Short mmCIF file of C-alpha atoms in Angstrom, two decimals:
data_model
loop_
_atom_site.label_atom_id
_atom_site.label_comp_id
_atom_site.label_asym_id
_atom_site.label_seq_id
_atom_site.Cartn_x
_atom_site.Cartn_y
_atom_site.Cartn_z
CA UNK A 11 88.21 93.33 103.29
CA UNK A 12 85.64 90.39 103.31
CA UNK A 13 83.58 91.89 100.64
CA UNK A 14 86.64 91.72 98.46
CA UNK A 15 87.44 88.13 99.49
CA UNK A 16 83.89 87.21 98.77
CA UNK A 17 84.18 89.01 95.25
CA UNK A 18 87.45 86.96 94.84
CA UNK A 19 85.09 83.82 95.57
CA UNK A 20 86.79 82.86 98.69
CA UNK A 21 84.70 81.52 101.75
CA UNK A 22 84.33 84.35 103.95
CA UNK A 23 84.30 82.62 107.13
CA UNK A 24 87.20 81.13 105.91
CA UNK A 25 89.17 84.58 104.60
CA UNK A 26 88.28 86.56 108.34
CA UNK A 27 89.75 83.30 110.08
CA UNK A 28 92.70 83.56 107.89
CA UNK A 29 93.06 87.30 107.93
CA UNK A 30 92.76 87.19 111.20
CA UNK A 31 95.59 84.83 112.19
CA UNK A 32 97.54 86.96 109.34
CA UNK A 33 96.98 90.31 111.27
CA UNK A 34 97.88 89.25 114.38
CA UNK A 35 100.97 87.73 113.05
CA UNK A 36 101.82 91.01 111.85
CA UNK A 37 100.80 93.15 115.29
CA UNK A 38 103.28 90.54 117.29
CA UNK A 39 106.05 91.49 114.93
CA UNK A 40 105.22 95.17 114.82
CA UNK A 41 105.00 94.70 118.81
CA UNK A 42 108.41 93.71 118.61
CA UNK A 43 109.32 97.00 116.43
CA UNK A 44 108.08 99.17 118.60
CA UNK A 45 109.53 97.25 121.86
CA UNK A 46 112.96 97.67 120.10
CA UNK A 47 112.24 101.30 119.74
CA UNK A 48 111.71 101.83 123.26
CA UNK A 49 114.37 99.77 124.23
CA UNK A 50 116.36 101.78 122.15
CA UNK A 51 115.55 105.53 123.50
CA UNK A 52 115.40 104.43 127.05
CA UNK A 53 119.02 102.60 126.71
CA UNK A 54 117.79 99.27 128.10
CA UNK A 55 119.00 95.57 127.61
CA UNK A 56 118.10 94.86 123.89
CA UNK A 57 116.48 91.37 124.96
CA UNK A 58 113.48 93.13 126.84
CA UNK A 59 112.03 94.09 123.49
CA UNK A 60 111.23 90.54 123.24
CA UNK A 61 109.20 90.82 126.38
CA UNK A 62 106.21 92.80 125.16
CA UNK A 63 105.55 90.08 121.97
CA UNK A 64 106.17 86.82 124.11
CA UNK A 65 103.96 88.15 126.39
CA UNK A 66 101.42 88.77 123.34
CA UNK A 67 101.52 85.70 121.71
CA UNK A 68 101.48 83.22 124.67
CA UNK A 69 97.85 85.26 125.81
CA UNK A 70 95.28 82.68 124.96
CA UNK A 71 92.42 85.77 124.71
CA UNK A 72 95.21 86.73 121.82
CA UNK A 73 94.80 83.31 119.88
CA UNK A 74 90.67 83.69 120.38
CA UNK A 75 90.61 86.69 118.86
CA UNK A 76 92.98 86.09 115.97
CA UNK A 77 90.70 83.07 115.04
CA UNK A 78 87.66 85.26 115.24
CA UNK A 79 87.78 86.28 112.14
CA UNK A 80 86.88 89.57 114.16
CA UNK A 81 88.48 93.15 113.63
CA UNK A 82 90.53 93.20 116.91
CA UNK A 83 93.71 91.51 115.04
CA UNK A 84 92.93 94.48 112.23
CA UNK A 85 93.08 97.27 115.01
CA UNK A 86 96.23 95.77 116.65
CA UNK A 87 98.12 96.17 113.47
CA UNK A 88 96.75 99.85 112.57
CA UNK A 89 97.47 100.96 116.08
CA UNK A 90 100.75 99.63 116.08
CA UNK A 91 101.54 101.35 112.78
CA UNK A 92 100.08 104.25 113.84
CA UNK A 93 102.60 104.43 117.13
CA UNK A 94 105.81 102.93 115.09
CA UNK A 95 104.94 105.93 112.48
CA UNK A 96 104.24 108.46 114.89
CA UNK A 97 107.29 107.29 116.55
CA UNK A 98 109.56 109.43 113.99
CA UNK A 99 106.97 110.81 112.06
CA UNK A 100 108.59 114.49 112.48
CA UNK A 101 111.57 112.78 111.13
CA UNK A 102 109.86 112.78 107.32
CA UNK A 103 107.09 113.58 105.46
CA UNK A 104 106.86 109.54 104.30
CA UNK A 105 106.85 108.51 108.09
CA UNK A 106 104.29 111.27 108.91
CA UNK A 107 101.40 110.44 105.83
CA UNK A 108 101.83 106.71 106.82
CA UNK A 109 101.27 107.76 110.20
CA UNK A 110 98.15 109.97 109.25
CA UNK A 111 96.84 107.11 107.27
CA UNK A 112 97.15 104.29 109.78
CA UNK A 113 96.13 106.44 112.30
CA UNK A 114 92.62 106.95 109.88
CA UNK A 115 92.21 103.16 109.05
CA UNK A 116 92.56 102.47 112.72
CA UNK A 117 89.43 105.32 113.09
CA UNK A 118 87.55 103.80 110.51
CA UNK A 119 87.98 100.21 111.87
CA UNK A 120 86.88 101.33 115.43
CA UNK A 121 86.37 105.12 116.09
CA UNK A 122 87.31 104.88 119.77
CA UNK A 123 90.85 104.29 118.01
CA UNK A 124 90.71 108.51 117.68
CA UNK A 125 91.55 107.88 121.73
CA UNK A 126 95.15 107.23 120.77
CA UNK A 127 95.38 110.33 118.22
CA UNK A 128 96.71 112.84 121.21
CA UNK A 129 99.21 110.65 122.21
CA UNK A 130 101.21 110.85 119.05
CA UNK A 131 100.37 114.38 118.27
CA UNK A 132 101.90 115.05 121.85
CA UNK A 133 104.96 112.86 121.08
CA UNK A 134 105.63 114.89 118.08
CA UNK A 135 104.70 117.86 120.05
CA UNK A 136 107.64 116.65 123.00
CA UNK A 137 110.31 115.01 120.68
CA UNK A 138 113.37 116.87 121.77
CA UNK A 139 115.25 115.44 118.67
CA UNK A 140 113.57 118.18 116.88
CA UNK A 141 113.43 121.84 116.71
CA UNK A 142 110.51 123.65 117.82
CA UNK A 143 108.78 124.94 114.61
CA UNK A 144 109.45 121.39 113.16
CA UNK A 145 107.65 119.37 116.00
CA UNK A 146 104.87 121.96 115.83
CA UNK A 147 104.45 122.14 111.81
CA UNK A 148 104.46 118.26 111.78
CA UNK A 149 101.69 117.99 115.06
CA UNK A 150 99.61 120.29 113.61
CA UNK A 151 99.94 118.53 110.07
CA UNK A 152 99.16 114.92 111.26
CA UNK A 153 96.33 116.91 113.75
CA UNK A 154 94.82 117.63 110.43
CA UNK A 155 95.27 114.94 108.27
CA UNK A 156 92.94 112.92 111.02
CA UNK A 157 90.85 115.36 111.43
CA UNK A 158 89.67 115.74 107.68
CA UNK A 159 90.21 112.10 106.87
CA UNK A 160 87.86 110.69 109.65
CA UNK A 161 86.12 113.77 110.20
CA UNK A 162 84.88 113.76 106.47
CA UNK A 163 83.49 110.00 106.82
CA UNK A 164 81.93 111.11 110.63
CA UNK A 165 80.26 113.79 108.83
CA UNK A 166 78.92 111.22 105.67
CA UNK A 167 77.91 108.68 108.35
CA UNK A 168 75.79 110.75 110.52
CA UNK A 169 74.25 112.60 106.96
CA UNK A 170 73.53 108.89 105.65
CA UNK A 171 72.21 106.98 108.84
CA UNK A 172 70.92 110.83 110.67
CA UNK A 173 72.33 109.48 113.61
CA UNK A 174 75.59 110.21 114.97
CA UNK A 175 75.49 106.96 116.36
CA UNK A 176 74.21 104.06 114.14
CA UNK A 177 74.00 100.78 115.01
CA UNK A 178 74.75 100.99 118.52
#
């Protein structure tokens, strides 16, 4: 994303501050989407959705980092998306590839984001909305997707740096 900023002859520094406030903008709001979805399911009060993004954007370590100009902002968001998606992502095949490909982006912007992977896959796997072959067609489907989509840039990284582990 900075590469493209600095090809767009914007200040760098400037564009990961910037981005960064941007992003975690965007994972207080999708806090609140997902807060509302729980809310929601577990038939409580509709104002304790608003709990989980107060609580987020009155943490001072939450300003620091969204002035960074760091990824952690970046990784919010793609998590987030990654759990709204995965939320209903048996629900249709739209939901499900946005699911697979935030779910990826997260893995490519940290790889210890592949941590959260088997707690969506299991969601899918447990959502009683559902029928049986349906939860298990769409696990196995978004199992895959994030297998081959990070697994195939694992595989180029370790091939291009021959270490499985660069730049630790």
């Amino acid at each position: 994303l900075m590469a493209a900023c600095g090809l767009c002859g914007l200040n760098i520094v400037q564009a990961g501050m910037w981005s960064g406030v941007l992003f975690a903008c965007i994972a207080i709001f999708l806090t609140l989407l997902v807060s509302k979805q729980i809310a929601v399911e577990r038939q409580w009060p509709g104002w304790l959705a608003w709990v989980p993004p107060l609580l987020i954007a009155f943490y001072p370590g939450w300003s620091y980092w969204a002035f960074s100009g760091m990824e952690p902002p970046l990784l919010a968001c793609l998590l987030l998306l990654f759990l709204y998606f995965g939320w209903e992502g048996s629900s249709n095949a739209l939901k499900l590839g946005l699911c697979a490909f935030s779910g990826i982006l997260a893995a490519l912007t940290r790889w210890e984001s592949v941590l959260i992977w088997p707690v969506v896959v299991i969601a899918l796997l447990l959502d009683s909305n559902q029928p049986r072959s349906r939860r298990l067609t769409c696990s196995i489907i978004l199992s895959s997707c994030l297998l081959i989509g990070f697994g195939s840039y694992f595989v180029w990284r370790t091939i291009y740096y021959g270490d499985i582990m660069p730049n630790t």
